[in-house]
Coordinates of C-alpha atoms in Angstrom, one line a residue:
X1 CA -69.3 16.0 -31.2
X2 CA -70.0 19.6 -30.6
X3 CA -72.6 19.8 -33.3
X4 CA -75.5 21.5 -32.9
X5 CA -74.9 21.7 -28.9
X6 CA -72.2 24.6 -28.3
X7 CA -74.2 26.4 -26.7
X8 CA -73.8 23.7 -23.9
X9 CA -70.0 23.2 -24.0
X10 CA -69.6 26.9 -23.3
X11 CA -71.7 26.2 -20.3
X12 CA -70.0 23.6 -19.1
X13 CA -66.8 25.0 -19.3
X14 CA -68.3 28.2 -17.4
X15 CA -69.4 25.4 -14.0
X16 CA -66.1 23.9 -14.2
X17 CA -64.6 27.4 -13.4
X18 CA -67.3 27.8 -10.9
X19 CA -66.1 24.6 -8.9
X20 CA -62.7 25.7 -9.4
X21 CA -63.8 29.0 -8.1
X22 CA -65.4 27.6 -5.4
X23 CA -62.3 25.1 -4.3
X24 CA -60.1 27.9 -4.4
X25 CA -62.3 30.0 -2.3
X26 CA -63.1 27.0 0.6
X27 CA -59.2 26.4 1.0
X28 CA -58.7 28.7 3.8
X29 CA -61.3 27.8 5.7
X30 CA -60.6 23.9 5.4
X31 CA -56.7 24.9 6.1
X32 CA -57.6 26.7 8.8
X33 CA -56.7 24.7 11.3
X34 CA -53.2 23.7 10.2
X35 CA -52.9 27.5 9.4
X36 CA -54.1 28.4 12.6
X37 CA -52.1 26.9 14.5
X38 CA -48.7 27.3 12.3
X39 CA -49.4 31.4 12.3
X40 CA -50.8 31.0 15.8
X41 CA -53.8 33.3 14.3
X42 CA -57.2 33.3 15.9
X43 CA -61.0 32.9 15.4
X44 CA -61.5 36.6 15.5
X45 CA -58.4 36.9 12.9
X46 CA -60.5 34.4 10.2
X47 CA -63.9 36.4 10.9
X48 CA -61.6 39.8 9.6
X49 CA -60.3 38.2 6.3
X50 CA -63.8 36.2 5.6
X51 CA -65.3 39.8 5.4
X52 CA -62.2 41.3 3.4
X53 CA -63.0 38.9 0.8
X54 CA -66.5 39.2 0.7
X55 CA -66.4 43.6 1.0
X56 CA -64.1 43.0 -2.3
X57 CA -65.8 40.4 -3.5
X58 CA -69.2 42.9 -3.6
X59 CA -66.9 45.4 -5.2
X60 CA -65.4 43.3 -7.8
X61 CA -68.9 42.4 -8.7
X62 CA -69.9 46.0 -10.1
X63 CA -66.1 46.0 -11.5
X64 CA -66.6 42.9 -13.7
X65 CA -70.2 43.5 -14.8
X66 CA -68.4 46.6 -16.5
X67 CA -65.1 44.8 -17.6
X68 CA -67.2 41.9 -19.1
X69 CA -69.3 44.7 -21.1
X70 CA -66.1 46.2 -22.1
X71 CA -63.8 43.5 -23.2
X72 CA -66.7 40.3 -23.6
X73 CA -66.9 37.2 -22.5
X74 CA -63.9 35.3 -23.9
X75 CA -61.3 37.5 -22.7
X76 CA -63.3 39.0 -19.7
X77 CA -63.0 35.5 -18.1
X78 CA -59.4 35.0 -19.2
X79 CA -58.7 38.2 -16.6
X80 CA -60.7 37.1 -13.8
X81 CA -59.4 33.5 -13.7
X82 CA -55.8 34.0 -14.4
X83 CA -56.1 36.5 -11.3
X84 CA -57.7 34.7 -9.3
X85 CA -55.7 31.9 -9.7
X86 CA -52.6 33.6 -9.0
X87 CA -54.1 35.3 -5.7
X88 CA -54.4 31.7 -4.4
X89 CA -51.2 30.7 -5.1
X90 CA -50.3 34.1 -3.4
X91 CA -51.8 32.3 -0.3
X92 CA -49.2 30.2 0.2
X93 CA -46.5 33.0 0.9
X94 CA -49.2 34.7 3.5
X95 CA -47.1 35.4 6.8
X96 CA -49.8 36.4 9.2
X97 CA -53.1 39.2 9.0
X98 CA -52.3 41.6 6.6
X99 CA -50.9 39.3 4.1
X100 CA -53.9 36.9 4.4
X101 CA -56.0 40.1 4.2
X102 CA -53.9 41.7 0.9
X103 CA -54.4 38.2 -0.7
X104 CA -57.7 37.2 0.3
X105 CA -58.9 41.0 -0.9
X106 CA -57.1 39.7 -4.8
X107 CA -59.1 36.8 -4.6
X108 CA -62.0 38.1 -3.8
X109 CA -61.9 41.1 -6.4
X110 CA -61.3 38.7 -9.2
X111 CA -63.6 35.5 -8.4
X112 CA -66.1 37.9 -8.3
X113 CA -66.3 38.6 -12.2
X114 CA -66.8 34.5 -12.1
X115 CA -71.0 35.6 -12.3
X116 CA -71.4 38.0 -14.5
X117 CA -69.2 36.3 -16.8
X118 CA -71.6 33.6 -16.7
X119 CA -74.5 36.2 -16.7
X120 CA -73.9 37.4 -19.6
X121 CA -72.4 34.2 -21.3
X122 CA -76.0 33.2 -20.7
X123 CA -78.0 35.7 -22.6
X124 CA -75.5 35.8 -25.5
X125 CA -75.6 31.7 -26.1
X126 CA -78.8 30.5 -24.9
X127 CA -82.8 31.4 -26.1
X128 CA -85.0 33.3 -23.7
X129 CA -86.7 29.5 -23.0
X130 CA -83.3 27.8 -22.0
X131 CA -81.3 30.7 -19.9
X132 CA -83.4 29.4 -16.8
X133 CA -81.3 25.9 -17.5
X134 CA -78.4 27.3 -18.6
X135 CA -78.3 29.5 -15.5
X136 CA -79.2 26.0 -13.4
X137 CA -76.2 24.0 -15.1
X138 CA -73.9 27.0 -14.2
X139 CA -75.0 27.4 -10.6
X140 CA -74.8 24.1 -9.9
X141 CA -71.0 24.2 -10.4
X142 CA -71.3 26.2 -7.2
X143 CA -72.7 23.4 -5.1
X144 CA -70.9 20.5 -7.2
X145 CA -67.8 22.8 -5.9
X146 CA -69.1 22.9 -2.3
X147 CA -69.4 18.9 -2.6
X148 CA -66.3 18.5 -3.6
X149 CA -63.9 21.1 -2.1
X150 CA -63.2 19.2 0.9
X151 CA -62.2 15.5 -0.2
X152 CA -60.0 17.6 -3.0
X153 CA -58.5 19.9 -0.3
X154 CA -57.8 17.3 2.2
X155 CA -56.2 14.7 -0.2
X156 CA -54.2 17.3 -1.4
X157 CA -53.4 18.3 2.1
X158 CA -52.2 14.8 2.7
X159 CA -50.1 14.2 -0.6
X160 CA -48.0 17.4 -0.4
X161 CA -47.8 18.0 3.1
X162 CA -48.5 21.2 3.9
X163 CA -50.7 24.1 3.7
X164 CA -48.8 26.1 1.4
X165 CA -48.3 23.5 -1.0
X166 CA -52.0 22.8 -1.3
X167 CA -52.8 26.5 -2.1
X168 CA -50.4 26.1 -5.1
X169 CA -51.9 23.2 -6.2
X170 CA -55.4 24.5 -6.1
X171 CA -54.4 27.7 -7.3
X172 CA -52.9 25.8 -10.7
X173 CA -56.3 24.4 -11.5
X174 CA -56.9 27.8 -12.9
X175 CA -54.4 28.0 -15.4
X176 CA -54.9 24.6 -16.8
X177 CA -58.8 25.5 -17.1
X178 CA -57.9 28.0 -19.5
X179 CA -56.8 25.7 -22.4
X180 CA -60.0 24.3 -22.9
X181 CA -61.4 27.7 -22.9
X182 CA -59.1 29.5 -25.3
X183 CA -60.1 26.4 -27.4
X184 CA -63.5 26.1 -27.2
X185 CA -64.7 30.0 -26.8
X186 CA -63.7 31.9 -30.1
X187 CA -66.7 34.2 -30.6
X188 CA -70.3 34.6 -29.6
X189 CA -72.8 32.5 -31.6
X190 CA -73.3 35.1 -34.3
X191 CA -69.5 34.5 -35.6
X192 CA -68.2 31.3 -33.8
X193 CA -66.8 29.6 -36.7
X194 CA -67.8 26.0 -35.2
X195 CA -71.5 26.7 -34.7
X196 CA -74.0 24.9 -37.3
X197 CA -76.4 27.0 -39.1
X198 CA -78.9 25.4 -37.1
X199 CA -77.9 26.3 -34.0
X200 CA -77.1 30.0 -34.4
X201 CA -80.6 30.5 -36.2
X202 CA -82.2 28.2 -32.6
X203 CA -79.8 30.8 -30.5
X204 CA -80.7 34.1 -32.4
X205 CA -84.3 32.8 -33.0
X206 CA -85.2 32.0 -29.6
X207 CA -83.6 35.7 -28.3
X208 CA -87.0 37.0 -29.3
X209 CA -89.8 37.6 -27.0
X210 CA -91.9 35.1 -27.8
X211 CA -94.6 37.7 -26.8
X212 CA -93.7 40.6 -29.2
X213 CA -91.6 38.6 -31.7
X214 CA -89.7 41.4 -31.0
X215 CA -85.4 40.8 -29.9
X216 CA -84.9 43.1 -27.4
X217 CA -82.0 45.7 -28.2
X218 CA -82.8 48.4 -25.3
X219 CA -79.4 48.2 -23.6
X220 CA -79.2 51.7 -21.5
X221 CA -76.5 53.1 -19.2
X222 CA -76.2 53.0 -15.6
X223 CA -78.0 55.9 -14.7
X224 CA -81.3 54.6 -16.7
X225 CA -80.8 51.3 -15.5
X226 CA -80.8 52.5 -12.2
X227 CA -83.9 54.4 -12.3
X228 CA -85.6 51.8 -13.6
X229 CA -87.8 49.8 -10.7
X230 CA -87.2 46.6 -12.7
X231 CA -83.8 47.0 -12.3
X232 CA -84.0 47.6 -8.3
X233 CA -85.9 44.1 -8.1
X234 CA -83.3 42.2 -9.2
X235 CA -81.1 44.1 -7.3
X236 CA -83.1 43.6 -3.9
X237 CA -83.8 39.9 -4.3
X238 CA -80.3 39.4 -5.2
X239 CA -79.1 41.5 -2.0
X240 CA -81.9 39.7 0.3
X241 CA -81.6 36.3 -1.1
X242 CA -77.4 35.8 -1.5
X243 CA -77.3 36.3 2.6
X244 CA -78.7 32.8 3.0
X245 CA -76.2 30.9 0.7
X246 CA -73.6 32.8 2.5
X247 CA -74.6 31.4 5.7
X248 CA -73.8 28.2 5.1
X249 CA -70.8 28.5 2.6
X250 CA -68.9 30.9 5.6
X251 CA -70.2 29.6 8.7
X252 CA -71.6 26.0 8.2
X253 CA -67.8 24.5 9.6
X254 CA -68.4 27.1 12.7
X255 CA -71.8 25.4 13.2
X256 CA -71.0 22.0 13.3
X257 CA -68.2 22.5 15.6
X258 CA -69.9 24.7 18.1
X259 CA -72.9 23.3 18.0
X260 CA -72.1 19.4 17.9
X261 CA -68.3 19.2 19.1
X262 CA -67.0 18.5 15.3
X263 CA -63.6 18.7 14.6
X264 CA -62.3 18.8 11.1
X265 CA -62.6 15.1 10.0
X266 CA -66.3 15.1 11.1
X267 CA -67.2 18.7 9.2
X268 CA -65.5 16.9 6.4
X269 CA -67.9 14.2 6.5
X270 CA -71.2 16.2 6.5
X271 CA -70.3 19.3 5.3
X272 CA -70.9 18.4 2.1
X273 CA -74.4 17.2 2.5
X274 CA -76.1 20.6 2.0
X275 CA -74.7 21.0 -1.5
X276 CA -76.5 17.6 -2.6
X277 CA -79.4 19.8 -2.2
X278 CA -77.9 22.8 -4.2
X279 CA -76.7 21.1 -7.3
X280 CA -80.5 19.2 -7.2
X281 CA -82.0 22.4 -7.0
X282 CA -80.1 24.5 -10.2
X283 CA -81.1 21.5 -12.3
X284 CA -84.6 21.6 -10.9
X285 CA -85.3 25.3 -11.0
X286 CA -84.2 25.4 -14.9
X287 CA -85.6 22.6 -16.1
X288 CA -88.9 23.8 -14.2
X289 CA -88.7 27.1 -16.0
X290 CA -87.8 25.7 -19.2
X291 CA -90.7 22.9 -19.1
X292 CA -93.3 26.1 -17.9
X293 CA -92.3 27.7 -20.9
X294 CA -92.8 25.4 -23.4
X295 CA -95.7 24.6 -21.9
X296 CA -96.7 27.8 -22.9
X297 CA -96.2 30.1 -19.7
X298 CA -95.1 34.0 -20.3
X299 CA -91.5 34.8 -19.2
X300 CA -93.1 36.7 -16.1
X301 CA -95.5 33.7 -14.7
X302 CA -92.5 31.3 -15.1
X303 CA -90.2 33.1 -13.2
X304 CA -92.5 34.5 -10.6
X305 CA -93.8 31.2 -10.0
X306 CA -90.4 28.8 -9.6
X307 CA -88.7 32.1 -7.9
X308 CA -91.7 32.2 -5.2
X309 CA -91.4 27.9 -5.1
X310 CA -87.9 28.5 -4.1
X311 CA -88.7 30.8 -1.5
X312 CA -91.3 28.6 0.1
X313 CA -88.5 25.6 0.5
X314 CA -86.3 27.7 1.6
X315 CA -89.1 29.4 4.6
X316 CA -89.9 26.3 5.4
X317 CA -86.1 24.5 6.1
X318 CA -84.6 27.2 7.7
X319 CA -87.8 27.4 10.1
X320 CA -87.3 23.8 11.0
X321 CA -83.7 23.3 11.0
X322 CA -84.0 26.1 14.3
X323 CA -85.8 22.8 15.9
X324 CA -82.7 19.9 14.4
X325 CA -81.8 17.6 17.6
X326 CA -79.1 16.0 15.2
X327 CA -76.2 16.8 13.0
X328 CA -77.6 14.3 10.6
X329 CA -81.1 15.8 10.9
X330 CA -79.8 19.6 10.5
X331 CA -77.4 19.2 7.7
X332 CA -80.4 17.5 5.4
X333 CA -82.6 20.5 6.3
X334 CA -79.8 22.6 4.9
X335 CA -79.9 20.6 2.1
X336 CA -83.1 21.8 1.2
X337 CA -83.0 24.8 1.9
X338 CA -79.7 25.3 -0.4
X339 CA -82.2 23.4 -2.8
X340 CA -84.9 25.6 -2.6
X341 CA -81.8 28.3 -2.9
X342 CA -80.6 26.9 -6.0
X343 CA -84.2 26.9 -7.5
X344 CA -85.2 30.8 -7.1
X345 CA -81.2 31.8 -7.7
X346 CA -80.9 30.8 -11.2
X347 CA -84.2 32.4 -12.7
X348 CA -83.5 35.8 -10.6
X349 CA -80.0 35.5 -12.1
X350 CA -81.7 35.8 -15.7
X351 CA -83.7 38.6 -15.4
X352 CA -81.2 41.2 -16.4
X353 CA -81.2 39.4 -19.8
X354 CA -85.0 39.2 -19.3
X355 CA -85.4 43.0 -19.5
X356 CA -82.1 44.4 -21.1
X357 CA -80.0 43.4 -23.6
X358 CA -76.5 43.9 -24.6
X359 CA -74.1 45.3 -22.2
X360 CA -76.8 46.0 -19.5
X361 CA -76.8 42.9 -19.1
X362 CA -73.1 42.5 -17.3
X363 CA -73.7 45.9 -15.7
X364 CA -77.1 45.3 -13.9
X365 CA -75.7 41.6 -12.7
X366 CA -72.5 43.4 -11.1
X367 CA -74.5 45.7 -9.6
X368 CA -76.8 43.2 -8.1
X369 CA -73.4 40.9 -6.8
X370 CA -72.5 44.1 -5.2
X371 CA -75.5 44.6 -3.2
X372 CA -75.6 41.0 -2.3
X373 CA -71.9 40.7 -1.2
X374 CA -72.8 43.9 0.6
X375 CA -75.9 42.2 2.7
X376 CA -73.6 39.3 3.3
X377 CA -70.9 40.9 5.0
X378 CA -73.1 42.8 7.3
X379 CA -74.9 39.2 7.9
X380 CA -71.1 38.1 8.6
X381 CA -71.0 40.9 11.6
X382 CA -74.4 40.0 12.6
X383 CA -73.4 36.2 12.9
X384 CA -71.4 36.4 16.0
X385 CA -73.7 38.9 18.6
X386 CA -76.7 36.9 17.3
X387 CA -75.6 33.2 17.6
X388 CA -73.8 33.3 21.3
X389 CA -76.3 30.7 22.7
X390 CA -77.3 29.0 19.6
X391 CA -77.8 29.2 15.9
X392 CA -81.4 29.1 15.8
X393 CA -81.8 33.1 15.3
X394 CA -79.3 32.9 12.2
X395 CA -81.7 30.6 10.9
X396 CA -84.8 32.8 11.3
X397 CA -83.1 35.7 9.7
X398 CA -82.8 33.3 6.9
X399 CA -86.3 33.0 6.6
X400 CA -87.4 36.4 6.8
X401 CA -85.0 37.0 4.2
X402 CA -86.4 34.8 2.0
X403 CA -89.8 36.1 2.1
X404 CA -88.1 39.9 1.3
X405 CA -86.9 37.6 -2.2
X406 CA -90.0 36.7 -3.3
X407 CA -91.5 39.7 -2.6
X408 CA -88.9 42.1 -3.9
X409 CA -89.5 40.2 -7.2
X410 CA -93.0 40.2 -7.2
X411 CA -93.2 44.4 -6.0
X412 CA -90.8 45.6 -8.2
X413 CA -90.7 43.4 -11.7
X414 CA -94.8 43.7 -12.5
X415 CA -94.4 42.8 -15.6
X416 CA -90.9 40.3 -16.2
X417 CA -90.5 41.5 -20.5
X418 CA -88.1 43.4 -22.2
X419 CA -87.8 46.7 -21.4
X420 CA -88.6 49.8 -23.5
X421 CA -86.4 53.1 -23.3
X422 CA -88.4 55.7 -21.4
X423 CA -88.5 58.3 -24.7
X424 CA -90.2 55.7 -26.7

């Protein structure tokens, strides 16, 4: 069953613990109310933990890039997941503030290591030519997670009874995803023992630049990756282009209820519109990369070009959706803009496996989640003075950002190709 397509089942496995990721980490906000009102905390109280978790969430990014270099894939997710899972159970014992905080801050440290796991999963199972759509099958666990999270959550809710129950629940998910992994992820492709000679020679193969015929081995430390300007491209489209999924993943339930009177049934019913659009848009924006590719496209044209299609969606949505008259209306225009998210965020996810190899490639993706966990929480303390009247000026923010994407892409990555160490 698993012949000749591995490659795939790894990836797979790696979206499943994004939606699990994903579930664990929309449970407060969907609980809120029941917690809110059980703890007697207030708004104010959920805008303080949302940015705990997201300030460790940027931290644990750097933190796992490294771990995952250190310790590899296999086991490197094994860690992250198992504490993850346990902070969310943790959840349930939360008594007020600083317990929320504590736990949220666990969470948030070790979900984190969720993306450069799959980063570097990427570059170690899948040719230059398909790490665009292996990127796009991963991300759209994200939004397949977003979609689901609520109907999950709330039936949960409604079997067990309570709040804490349901964070134990959840938090189990984690535990039983690692069965299958143990399973199924012995090795990398070089050594797995069930990998076909066929697909290891496709995998190893297809690692070349198709340029050079050359497989890129220049795998540096962080002080040359950092002075590298390729390096700072990918880590100022990440930090202006992360902001906008954050918008909607943190304060999309805040919208709909200030802006159209929702309560939690009817942000249950749209909410999960805009991720449609996501999960549409990772498929797209790998398969569009892989198809330009074979076509014959250069690394660099391919990923300039979808990156730059991406942006324009997503310029274009958040500049209408300042003008939606109806929840109906606005949560479809978020749609595309999460698809036009979705489309740039996979092949800007690649491109430390584009120009480094080995373990730069976990180190360069945890710094670039640090900078764009960083962006979002000052985006989460800009929310509030920005949108007292309305949401529109959240929206244009989102669209400037998206132009500093493209452009930090285009500015700072000339030339998308494996890199060469400066004393060559």
């Amino acid at each position: 069953m698993m012949k000749g397509k591995l490659r795939y089942w790894i990836v797979m496995l790696v979206a499943l613990a994004t939606i699990i990721n994903y579930i664990d980490r929309g449970a407060l906000g969907f609980l809120w109310p029941e917690i809110s009102e059980d703890l007697g905390m207030t708004k104010e109280e959920y805008a303080i933990i949302l940015n705990v978790f997201t300030f460790a969430y940027a931290f644990g990014q750097t933190l796992f890039g490294k771990i995952f270099d250190w310790i590899g894939v296999r086991l490197g997710f094994v860690l992250s997941i198992v504490v993850w899972s346990a902070a969310t159970i943790l959840h349930a014992f939360a008594q007020g503030l600083l317990s929320f905080a504590a736990f949220r801050a666990i969470l948030g440290v070790s979900e984190a290591g969720n993306w450069p796991g799959a980063t570097k999963a990427n570059a170690e199972w899948f040719p230059i030519n398909e790490r665009a759509l292996a990127q796009g099958i991963f991300n759209s666990g994200a939004a397949i997670g977003g979609i689901v999270s609520a109907p999950i959550i709330g039936l949960l809710f409604v079997f067990l009874g309570s709040w804490q129950a349901t964070f134990v629940a959840i938090g189990a998910l984690g535990f039983l995803w690692l069965i299958p992994w143990l399973i199924v992820y012995k090795s990398g492709p070089e050594a797995h023992p069930w990998i076909s000679a066929e697909e290891r020679e496709f995998i190893l193969t297809g690692q070349r630049n198709t340029e050079t015929n050359e497989t890129a081995e220049y795998a540096p430390g962080s002080a040359e990756i950092l002075s590298r300007k390729e390096s700072w491209g990918v880590i100022m489209a990440s930090f202006f282009l992360d902001p906008i999924w954050w918008l909607f993943v943190g304060w999309l339930p805040l919208y709909l209820n200030e802006t159209y009177g929702f309560g939690v049934e009817e942000i249950a019913l749209y909410g999960w519109i805009p991720y449609v659009g996501a999960m549409f848009g990772a498929w797209f924006g790998g398969l569009l990369a892989q198809n330009r590719l074979k076509a014959g496209w250069t690394v660099n044209k391919a990923r300039k070009s979808v990156i730059t299609l991406g942006g324009l969606i997503m310029l274009v949505s958040l500049l209408a959706t300042t003008q939606a008259s109806t929840p109906l209306f606005a949560v479809l225009l978020m749609a595309a803009i999460l698809f036009g998210f979705q489309t740039a965020v996979g092949n800007i996810q690649t491109l430390p496996s584009d120009f480094y190899s080995g373990k730069s490639v976990g180190t360069l993706a945890g710094y670039a989640g640090t900078a764009a966990k960083l962006a979002v929480v000052a985006l989460n303390f800009l929310i509030p003075v920005i949108t007292v009247n309305s949401y529109a000026p959240a929206f244009v923010v989102g669209a400037a950002l998206a132009i500093l994407t493209v452009l930090s892409v285009w500015v700072l990555c000339p030339d998308i190709k494996p890199l060469k160490s400066k004393t060559i």
